Short mmCIF file of C-alpha atoms in Angstrom, two decimals:
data_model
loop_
_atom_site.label_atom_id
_atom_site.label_comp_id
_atom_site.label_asym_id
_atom_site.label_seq_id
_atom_site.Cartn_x
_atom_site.Cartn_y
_atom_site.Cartn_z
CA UNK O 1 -225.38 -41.12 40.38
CA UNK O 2 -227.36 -40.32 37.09
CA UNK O 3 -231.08 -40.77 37.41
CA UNK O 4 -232.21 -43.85 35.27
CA UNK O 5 -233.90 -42.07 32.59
CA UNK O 6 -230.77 -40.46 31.63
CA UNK O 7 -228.37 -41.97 29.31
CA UNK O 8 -224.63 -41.61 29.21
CA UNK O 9 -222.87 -40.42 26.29
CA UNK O 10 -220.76 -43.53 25.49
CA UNK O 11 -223.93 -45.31 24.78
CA UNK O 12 -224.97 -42.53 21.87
CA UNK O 13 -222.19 -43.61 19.95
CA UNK O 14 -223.50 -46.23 17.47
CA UNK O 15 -226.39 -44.24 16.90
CA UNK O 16 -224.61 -40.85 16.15
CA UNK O 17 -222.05 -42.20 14.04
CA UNK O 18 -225.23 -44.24 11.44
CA UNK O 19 -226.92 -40.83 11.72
CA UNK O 20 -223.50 -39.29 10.77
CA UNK O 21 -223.10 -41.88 8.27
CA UNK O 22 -226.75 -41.43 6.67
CA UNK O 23 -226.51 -37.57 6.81
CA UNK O 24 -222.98 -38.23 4.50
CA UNK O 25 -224.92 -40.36 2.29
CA UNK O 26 -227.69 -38.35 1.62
CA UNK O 27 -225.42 -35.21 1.58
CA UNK O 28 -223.35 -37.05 -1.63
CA UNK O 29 -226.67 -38.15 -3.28
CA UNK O 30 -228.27 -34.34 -3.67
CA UNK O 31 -224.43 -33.46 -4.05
CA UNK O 32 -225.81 -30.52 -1.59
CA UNK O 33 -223.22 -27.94 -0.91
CA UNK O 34 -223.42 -28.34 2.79
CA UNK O 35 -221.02 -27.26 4.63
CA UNK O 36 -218.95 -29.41 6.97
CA UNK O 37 -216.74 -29.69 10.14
CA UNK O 38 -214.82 -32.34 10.92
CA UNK O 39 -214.10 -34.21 13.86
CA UNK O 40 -211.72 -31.88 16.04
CA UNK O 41 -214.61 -29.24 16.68
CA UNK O 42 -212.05 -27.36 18.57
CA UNK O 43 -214.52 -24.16 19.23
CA UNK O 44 -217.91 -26.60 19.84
CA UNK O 45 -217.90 -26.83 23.54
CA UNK O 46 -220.56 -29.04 23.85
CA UNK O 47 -218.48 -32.44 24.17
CA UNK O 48 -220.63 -34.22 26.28
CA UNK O 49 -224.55 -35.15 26.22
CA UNK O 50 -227.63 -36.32 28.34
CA UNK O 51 -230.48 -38.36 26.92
CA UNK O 52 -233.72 -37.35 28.66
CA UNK O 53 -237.03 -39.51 27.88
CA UNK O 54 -240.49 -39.23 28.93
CA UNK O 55 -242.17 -38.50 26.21
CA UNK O 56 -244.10 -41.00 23.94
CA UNK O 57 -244.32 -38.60 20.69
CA UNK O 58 -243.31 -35.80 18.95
CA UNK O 59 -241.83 -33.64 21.51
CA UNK O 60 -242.24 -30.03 19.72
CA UNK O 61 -242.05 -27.56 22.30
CA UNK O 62 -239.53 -26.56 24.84
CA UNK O 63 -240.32 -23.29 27.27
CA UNK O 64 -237.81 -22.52 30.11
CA UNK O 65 -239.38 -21.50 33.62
CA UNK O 66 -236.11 -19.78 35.20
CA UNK O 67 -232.80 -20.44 35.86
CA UNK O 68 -232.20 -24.08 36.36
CA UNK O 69 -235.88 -25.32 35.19
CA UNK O 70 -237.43 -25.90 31.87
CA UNK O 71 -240.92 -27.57 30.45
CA UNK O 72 -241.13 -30.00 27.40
CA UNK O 73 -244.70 -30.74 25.58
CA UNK O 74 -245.88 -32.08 22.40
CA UNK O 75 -248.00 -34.35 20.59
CA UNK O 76 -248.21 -36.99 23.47
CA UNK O 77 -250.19 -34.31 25.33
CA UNK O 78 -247.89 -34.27 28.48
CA UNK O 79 -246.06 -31.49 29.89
CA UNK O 80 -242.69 -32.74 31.66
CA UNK O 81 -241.04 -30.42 33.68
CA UNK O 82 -237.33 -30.67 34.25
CA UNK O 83 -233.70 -30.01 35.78
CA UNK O 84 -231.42 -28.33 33.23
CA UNK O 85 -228.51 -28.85 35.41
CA UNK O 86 -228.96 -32.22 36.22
CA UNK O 87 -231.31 -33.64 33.63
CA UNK O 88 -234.05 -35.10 36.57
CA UNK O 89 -237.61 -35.25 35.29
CA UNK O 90 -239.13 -33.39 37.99
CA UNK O 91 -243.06 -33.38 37.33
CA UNK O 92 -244.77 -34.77 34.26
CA UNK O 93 -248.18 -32.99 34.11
CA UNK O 94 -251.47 -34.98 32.56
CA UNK O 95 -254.54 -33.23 31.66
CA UNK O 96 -254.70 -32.72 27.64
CA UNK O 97 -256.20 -35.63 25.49
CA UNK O 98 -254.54 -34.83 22.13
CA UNK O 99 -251.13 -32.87 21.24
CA UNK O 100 -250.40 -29.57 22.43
CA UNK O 101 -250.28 -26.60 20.08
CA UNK O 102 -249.29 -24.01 22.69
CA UNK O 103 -247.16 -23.22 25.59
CA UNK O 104 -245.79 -20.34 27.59
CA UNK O 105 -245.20 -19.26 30.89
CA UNK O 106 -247.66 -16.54 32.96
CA UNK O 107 -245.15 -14.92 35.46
CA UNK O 108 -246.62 -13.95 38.91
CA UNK O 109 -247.29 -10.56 39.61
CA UNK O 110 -244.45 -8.39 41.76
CA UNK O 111 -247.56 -7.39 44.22
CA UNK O 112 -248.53 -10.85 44.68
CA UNK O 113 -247.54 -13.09 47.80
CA UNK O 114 -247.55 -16.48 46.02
CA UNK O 115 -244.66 -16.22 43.61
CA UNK O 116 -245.63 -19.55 41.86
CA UNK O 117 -244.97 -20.53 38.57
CA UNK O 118 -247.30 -21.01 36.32
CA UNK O 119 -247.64 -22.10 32.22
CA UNK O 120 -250.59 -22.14 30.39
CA UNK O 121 -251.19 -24.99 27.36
CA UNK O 122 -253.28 -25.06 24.71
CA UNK O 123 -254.32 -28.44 23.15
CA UNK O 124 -255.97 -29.92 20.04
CA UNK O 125 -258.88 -30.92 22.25
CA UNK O 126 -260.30 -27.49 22.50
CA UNK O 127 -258.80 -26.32 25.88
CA UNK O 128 -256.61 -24.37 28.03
CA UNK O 129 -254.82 -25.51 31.06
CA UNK O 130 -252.89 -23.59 33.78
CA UNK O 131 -250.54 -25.45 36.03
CA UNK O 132 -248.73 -24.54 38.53
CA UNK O 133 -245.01 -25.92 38.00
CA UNK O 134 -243.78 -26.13 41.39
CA UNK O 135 -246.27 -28.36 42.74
CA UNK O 136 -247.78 -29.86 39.40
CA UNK O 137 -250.99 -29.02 40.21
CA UNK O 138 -253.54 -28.12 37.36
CA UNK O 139 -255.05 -24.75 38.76
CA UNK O 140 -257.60 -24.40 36.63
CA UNK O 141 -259.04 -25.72 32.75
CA UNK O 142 -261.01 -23.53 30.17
CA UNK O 143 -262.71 -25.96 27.78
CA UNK O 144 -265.09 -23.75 26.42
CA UNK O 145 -263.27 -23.31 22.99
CA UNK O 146 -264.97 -23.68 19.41
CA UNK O 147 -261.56 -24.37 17.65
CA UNK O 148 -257.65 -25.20 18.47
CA UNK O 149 -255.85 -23.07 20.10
CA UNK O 150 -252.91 -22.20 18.18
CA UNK O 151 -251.04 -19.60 20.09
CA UNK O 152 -250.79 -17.76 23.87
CA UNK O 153 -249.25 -14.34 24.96
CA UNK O 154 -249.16 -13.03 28.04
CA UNK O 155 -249.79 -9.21 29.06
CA UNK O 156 -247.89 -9.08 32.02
CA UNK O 157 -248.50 -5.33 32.62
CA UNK O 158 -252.18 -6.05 32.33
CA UNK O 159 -252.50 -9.34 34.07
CA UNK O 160 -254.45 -11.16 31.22
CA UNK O 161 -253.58 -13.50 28.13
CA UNK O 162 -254.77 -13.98 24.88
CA UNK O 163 -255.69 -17.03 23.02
CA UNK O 164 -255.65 -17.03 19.45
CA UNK O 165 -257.81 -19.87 17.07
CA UNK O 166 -260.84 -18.85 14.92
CA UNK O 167 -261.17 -15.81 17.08
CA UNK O 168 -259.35 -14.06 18.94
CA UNK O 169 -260.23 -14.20 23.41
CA UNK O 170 -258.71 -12.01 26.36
CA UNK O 171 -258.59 -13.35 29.50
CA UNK O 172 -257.57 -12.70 33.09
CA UNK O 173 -255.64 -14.60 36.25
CA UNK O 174 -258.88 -15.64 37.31
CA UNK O 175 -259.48 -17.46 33.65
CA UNK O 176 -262.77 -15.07 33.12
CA UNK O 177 -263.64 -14.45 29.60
CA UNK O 178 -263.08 -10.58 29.59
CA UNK O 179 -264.09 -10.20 25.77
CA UNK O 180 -263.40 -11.66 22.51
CA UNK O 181 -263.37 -10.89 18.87
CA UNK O 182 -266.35 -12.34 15.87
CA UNK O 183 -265.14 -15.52 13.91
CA UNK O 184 -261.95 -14.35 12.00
CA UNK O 185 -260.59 -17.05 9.79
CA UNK O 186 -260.83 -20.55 9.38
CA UNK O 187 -257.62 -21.12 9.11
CA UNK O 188 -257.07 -19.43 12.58
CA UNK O 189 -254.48 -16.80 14.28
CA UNK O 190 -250.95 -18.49 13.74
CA UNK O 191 -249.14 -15.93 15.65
CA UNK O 192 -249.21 -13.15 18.36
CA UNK O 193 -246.98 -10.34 19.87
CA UNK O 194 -247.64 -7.18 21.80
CA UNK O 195 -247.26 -3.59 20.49
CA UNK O 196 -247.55 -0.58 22.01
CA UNK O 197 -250.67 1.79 23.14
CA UNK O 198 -252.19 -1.43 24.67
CA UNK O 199 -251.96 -3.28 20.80
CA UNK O 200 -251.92 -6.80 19.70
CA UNK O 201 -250.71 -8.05 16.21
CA UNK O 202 -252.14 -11.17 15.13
CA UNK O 203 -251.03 -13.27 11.75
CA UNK O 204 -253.80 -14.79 9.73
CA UNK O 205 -253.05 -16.14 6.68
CA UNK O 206 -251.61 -13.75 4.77
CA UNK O 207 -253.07 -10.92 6.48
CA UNK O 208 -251.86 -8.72 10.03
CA UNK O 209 -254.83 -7.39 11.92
CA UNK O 210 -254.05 -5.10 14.46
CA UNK O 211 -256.28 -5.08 17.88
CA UNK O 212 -256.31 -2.29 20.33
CA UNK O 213 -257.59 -3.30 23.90
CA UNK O 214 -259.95 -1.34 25.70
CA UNK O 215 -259.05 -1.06 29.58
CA UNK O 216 -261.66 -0.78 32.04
CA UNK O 217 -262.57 3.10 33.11
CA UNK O 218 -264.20 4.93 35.26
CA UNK O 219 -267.35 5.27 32.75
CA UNK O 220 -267.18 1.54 32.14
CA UNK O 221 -266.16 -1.07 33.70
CA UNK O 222 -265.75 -3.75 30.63
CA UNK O 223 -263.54 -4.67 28.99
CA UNK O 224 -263.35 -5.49 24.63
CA UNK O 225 -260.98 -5.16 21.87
CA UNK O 226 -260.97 -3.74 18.62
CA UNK O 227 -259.98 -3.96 14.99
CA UNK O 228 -258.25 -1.18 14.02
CA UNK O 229 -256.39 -2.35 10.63
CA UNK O 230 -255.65 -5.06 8.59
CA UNK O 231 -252.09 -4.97 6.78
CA UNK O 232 -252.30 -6.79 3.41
CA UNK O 233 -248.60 -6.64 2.21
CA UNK O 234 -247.77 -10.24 2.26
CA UNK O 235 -248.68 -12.44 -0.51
CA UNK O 236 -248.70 -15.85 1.13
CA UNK O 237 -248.88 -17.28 4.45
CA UNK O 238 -247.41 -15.27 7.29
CA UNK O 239 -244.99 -18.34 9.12
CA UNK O 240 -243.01 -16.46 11.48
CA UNK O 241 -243.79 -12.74 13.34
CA UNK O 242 -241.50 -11.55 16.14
CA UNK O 243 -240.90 -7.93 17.89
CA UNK O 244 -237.43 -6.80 16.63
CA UNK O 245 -236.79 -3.88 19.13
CA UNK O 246 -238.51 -0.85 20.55
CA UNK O 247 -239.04 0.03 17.27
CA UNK O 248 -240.09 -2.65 14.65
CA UNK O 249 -241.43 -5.96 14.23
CA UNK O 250 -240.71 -7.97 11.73
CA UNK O 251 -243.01 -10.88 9.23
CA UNK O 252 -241.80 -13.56 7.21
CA UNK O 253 -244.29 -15.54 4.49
CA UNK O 254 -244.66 -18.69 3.02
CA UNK O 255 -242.71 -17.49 -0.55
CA UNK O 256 -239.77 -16.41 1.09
CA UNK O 257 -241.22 -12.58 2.23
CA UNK O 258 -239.32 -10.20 4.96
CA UNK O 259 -240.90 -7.37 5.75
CA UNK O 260 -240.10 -4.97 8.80
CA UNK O 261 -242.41 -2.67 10.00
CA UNK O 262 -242.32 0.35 12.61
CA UNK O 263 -244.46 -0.47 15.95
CA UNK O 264 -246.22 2.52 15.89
CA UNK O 265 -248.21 3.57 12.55
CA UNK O 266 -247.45 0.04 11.26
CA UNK O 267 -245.42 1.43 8.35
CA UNK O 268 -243.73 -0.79 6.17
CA UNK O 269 -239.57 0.31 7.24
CA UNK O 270 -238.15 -2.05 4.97
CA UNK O 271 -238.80 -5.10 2.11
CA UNK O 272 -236.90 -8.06 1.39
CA UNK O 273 -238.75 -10.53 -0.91
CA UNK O 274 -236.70 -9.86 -4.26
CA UNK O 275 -236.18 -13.88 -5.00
CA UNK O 276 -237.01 -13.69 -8.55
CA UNK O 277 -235.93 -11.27 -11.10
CA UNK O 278 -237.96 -11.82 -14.53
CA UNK O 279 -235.57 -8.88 -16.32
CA UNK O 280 -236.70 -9.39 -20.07
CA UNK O 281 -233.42 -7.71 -21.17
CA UNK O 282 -231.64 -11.44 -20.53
CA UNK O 283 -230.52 -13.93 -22.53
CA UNK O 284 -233.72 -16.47 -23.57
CA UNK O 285 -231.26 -19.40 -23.34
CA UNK O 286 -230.09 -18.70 -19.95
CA UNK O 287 -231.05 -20.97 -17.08
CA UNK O 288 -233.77 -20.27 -14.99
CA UNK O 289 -232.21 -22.06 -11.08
CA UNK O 290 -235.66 -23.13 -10.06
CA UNK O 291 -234.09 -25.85 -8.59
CA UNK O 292 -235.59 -25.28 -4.39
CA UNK O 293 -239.26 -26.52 -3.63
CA UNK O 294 -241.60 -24.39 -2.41
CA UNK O 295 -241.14 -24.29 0.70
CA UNK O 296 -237.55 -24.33 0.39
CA UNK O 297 -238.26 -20.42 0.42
CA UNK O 298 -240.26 -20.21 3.54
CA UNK O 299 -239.28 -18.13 6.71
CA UNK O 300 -239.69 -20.32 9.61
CA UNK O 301 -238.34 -18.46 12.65
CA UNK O 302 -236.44 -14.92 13.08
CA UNK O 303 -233.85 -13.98 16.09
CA UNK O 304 -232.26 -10.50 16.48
CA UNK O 305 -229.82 -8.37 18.25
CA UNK O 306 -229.74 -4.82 18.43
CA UNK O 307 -227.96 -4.78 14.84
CA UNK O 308 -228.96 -7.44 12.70
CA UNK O 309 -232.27 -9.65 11.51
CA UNK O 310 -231.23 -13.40 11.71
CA UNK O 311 -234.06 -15.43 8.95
CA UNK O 312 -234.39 -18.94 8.98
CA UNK O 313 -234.99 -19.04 5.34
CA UNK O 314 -235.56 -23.05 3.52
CA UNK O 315 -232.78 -24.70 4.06
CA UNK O 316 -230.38 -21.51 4.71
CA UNK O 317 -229.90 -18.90 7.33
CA UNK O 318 -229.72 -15.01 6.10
CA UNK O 319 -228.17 -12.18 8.63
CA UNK O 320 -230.03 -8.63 7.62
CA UNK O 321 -228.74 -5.74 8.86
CA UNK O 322 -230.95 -2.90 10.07
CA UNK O 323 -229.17 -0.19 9.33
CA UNK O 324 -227.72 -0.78 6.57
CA UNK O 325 -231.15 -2.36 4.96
CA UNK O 326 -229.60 -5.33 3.31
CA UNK O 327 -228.10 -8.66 3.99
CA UNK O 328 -224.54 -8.78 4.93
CA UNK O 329 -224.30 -12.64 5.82
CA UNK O 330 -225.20 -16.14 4.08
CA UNK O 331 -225.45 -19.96 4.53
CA UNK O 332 -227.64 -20.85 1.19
CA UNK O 333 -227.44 -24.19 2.47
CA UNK O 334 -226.92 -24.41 6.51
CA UNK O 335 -228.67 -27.95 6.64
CA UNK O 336 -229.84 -30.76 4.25
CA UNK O 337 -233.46 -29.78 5.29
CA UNK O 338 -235.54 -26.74 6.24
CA UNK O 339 -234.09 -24.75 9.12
CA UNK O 340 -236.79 -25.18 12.07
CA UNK O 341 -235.38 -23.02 14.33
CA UNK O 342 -232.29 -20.42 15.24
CA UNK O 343 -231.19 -18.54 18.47
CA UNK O 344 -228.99 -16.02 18.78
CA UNK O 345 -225.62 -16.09 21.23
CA UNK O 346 -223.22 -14.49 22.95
CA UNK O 347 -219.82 -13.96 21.31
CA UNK O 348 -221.44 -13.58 17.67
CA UNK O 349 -222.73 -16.80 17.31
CA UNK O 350 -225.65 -18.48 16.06
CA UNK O 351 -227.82 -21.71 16.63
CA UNK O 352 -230.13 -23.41 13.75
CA UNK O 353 -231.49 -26.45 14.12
CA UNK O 354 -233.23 -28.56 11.40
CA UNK O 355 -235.48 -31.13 9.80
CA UNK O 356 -232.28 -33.00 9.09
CA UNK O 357 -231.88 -33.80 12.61
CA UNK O 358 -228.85 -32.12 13.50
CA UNK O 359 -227.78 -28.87 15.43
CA UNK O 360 -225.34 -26.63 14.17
CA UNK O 361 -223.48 -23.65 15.69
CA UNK O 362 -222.21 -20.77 13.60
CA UNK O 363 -220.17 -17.56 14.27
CA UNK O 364 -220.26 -14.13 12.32
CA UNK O 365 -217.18 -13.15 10.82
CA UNK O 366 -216.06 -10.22 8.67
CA UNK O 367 -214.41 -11.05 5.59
CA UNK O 368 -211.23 -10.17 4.28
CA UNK O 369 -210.82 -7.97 1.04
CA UNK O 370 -210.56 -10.46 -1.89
CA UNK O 371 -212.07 -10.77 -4.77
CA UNK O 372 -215.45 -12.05 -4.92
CA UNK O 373 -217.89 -13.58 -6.76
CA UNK O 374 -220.89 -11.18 -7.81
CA UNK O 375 -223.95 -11.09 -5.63
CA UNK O 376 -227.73 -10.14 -7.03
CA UNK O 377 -228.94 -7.32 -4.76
CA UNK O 378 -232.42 -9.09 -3.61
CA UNK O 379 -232.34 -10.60 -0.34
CA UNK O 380 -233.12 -14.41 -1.53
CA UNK O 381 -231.33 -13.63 -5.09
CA UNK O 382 -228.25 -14.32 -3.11
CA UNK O 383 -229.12 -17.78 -2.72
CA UNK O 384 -229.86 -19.43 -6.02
CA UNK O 385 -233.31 -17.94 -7.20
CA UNK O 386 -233.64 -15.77 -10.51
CA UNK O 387 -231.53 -15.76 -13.59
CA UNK O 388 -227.73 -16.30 -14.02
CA UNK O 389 -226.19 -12.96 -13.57
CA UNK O 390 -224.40 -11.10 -16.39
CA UNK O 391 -222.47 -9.12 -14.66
CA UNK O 392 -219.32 -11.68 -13.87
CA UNK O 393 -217.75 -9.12 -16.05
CA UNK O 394 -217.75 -6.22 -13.79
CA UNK O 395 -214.22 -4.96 -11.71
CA UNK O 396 -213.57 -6.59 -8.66
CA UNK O 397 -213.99 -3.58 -6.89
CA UNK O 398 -217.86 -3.47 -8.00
CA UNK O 399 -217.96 -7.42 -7.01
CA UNK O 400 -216.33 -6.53 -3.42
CA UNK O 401 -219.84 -3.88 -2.98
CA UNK O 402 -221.93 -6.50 -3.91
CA UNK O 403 -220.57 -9.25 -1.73
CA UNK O 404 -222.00 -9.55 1.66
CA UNK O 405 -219.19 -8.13 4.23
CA UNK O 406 -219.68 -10.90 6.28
CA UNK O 407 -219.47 -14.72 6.77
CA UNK O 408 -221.15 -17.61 8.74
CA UNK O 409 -218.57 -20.11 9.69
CA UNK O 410 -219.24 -23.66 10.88
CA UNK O 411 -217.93 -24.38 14.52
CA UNK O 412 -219.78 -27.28 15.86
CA UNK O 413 -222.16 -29.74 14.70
CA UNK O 414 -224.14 -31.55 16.84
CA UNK O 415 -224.98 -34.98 15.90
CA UNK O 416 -227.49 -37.08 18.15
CA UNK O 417 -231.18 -36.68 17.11
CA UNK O 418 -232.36 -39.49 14.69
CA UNK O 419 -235.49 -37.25 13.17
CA UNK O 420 -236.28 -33.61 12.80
CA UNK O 421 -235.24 -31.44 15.59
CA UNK O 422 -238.59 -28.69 16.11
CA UNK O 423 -236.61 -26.74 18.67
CA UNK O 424 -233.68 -25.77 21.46
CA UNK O 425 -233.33 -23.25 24.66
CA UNK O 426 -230.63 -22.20 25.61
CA UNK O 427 -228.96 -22.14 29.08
CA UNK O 428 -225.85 -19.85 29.81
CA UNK O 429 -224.81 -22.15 32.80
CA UNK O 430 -226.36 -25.62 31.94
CA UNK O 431 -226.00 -26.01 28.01
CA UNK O 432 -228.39 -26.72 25.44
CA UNK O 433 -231.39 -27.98 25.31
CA UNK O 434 -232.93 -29.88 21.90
CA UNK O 435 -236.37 -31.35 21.28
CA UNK O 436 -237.15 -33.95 18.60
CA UNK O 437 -239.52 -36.04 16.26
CA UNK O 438 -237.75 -39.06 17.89
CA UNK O 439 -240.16 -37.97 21.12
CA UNK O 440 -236.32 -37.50 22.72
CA UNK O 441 -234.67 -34.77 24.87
CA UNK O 442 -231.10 -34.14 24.21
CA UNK O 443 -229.43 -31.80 26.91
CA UNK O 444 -225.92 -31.00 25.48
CA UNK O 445 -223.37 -30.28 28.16
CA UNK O 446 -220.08 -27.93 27.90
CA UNK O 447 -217.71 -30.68 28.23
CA UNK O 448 -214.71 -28.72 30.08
CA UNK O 449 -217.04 -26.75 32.60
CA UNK O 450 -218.77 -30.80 33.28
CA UNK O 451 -215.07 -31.59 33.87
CA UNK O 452 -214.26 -28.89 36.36
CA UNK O 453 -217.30 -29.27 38.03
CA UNK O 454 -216.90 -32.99 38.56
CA UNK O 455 -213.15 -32.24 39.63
CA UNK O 456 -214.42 -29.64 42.45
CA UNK O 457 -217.04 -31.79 43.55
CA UNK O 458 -214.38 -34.72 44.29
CA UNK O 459 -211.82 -32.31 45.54
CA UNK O 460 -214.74 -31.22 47.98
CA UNK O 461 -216.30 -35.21 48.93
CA UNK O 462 -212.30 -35.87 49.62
CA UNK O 463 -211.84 -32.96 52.04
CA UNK O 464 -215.20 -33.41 53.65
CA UNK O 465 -214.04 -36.95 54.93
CA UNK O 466 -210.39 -36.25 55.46
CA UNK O 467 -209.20 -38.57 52.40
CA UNK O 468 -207.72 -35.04 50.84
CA UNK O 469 -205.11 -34.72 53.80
CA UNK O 470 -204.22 -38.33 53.70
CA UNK O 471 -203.59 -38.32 50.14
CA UNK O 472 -201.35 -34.92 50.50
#
C-alpha cells in the first residue's frame, strides 16, 4: 500500500488534461512552432506517475544521495529526503529560516570508518548547514556569513568545500575557516567548478576569475588561495559554467554566448555567439527577426557527452559538436518558455524541462539526404536572429553543407506540473524525478518495468502462501 502522501495517477487526470488544454491554447495564440506528439507516445516509457508533497513552496532543487535516495529543497527552507523507488518521504530536515540557494552532497572519505552521508545547504539567511542524511541529524551550522550563499563544491581529493557569495571561503570537514578571498562583487559568485593544478573557476558577472589553492607544506602550515586571472571574454552575465571533459569547460552568458575553453592555460578553444549578423551589403528593406526577448537568448544549463555540447538556449535546445566546432542539431523552439534545465541519456536521448511546465524527451537522429532549407553559419543564426538570408538561391548541394546533419525528434511529453518545472534527476532503475513552482514532486515511473515488477511481486506473495499451487 502507497504511503498517503503519494497520489495515484488516475487522480492526475483532470489536472493534466486543463494543463494540456491551456498549453494548446496558448501554443495557438503565439502561433509558436512547437513541436508536438500526440497521444500514442509509443517510445515515452514513462506511463505511469507518483505525486510526492511536502513542500510548502517553490521546490527548486533536487540532489540525489545514491542509488535509491534523493534530497528536495527550495524556497520553503526544508530539505526532504526521499525513496526514489517507492516515493516514501523519509526525513524532512528543518534548520534554514528563508529559501535555500544551495545544495550538494560531501561524500565520506574512503579512509574514514563512518561512511555517512552528508549534504551541505546554503540559505538566504546567511548560513551553511551540514546534515547527515541517514539519521537527519544537523551536524553542524556556519552562520558567520556577510552575504547569501549562492553556490557549494566539494574537493573531495582535498577534503574541503568552497562557498561562493561576495567572497569567495574554503573550508574543511571540521567546518574551520581555512582561508578566504577580499570582497569580490556585489553581485556575488554565481557558479563554481574545479580545474586542475589544485584550481577553482568562479563566474561573476560577466567575468571568470581563476583561484589556485595553496596546500599546506612543510614550510607552512596554512592554508589561502589566490587570484591568478580574470577572463573577460563574455559580454554579459555568465548563467551557466560546467566542466566538459578532461579537457575543456565550457560558459554560457546572458546574450546568448558559448564559449569553450581548454582547462589548462584557460585558452579560448572555441566561440559560438554569432546571433546577429549586421552585413551592410543587405537589402535596407529586409526584415530584421527581432522577434525573441532578451532573455529568450540566454544559456541556462549545458550537458555533454564525450562528443557533443548540449545548450539550453531561450526557449530552444542546440547540440554542438566538439570536433567538428559547430552545431549539428536544433529545436528553435523545444518549449513555449525558457528551457530551465536538460540531461543527457542513454540511447541518444535528451531531457529539457521548462518554464512552461512540461517535460519533454528528445532523441538525436541523423538526417537523410534531402534538400534543405539554408542555414546561417552562427550558432544562434540558426534559430531566427539576424537578417533574412539571401542565399535561398544557392544549389542544394551547398544547402545540404549548411544544414545541420542531425535532428531532435519529439518522443514523449510529459504533462503533470501546473507551473515552471526548475529541475529533474534522473534514475536508471527508478525513473524520473521533476521539481516544480507548484512546491510539487513528480516521480515519473517506466510504466512496463512498474508492471513487471508488480506481476513478480504477486507471483512471489502467491507462492509464499501456497495460493500459486492451488491455482495451477
Amino acid at each position: 500500500m502507497l504511503p498517503m502522501h503519494l497520489s495515484e495517477i488516475n487522480l492526475k487526470t483532470d489536472r493534466t488534461n486543463s494543463a494540456t488544454k491551456g498549453r494548446e491554447e496558448a501554443t495557438l495564440k503565439k502561433k509558436s512552432p512547437l513541436q508536438t506528439i500526440g497521444e500514442e507516445q509509443t517510445q515515452n516509457p514513462y506511463t505511469e506517475l507518483l505525486v510526492l508533497k511536502a513542500h510548502h513552496d517553490i521546490v527548486r532543487f533536487l540532489v540525489q544521495l545514491d542509488e535509491y535516495r534523493f534530497a528536495s529543497a527550495g524556497d520553503d527552507g526544508i530539505v526532504v529526503v526521499w525513496n526514489a523507488q517507492t516515493g516514501e518521504k523519509l526525513l524532512e530536515l528543518n534548520g534554514h529560516t528563508q529559501k535555500i540557494t544551495a545544495i550538494i552532497t560531501f561524500p565520506p572519505l574512503e579512509v574514514c570508518e563512518e561512511k555517512n552521508q552528508l549534504i551541505l545547504t546554503a540559505s538566504a539567511d546567511r548560513t551553511v548547514i551540514v546534515w547527515d542524511c541517514d539519521t537527519g541529524r544537523q551536524v553542524q551550522k556556519v552562520s558567520c556569513f556577510q552575504s547569501t550563499v549562492k553556490c557549494l563544491i566539494v574537493l573531495q581529493r582535498l577534503d574541503i568545500w568552497l562557498s561562493g557569495g561576495n567572497d569567495l571561503c574554503v573550508w574543511n570537514r571540521k567546518l574551520d575557516l581555512l582561508c578566504k578571498t577580499s570582497h569580490l562583487s556585489d553581485t556575488g559568485i554565481s557558479a563554481l567548478i574545479e580545474i586542475p593544478k589544485n584550481c577553482v573557476v568562479a563566474a561573476v558577472g560577466k567575468e571568470l576569475i581563476i583561484f589556485r589553492l595553496v596546500t599546506p607544506t612543510g614550510e607552512s602550515l596554512e592554508w589561502d588561495i589566490l587570484e591568478i586571472k580574470r577572463l573577460l571574454d563574455h559580454q554579459d552575465n555568465i548563467l551557466s559554467l560546467v566542466n566538459v571533459n578532461d579537457l575543456s569547460f565550457v560558459t554560457g552568458s546572458h546574450v546568448g554566448e558559448m564559449i569553450i575553453w581548454n582547462i589548462l592555460d584557460w585558452t579560448v578553444q572555441a566561440r559560438e555567439c554569432n546571433f546577429w549578423d549586421p552585413s551592410p551589403q543587405l537589402d535596407t528593406q529586409q526584415e530584421i527577426k527581432l522577434c525573441q526577448k532578451p532573455n529568450d537568448i540566454s544559456i541556462h544549463h549545458f550537458t555533454w557527452d564525450e562528443e557533443n555540447v548540449f545548450a539550453a538556449v531561450g526557449r530552444g535546445l542546440y547540440v554542438y559538436n566538439l570536433q567538428m566546432k559547430r552545431v549539428i542539431a536544433c529545436q528553435k523552439t523545444a518549449h513555449d518558455s525558457s528551457v530551465l534545465h536538460i540531461a543527457k541519456l542513454p540511447n541518444r536521448q535528451l531531457i529539457s524541462c521548462s518554464e512552461d511546465g512540461s517535460v519533454r524527451i528528445w532523441e538525436l537522429r541523423e538526417k537523410q539526404q534531402l534538400a534543405a532549407e539554408p542555414v546561417p553559419t552562427g550558432f544562434f543564426n540558426m534559430w531566427g536572429f539576424g537578417r533574412v538570408n539571401k542565399q535561398a538561391s544557392q544549389p542544394v548541394k551547398k544547402q545540404q553543407e549548411n544544414a545541420p546533419p542531425c535532428s531532435l525528434e519529439l518522443i514523449g511529453d510529459l504533462i503533470g506540473h501546473s507551473s515552471s518545472v526548475e529541475m529533474f534527476l534522473y534514475f536508471e532503475d527508478h525513473g524520473l524525478v521533476t521539481c516544480s513552482a507548484d512546491h510539487l514532486i513528480i516521480l515519473w515511473k517506466n510504466g512496463e518495468r512498474e508492471s513487471g515488477l508488480r506481476s513478480l511481486k504477486l507471483f512471489q506473495k502467491l507462492e509464499e502462501n501456497g495460493d500459486l499451487h492451488l491455482a495451477v
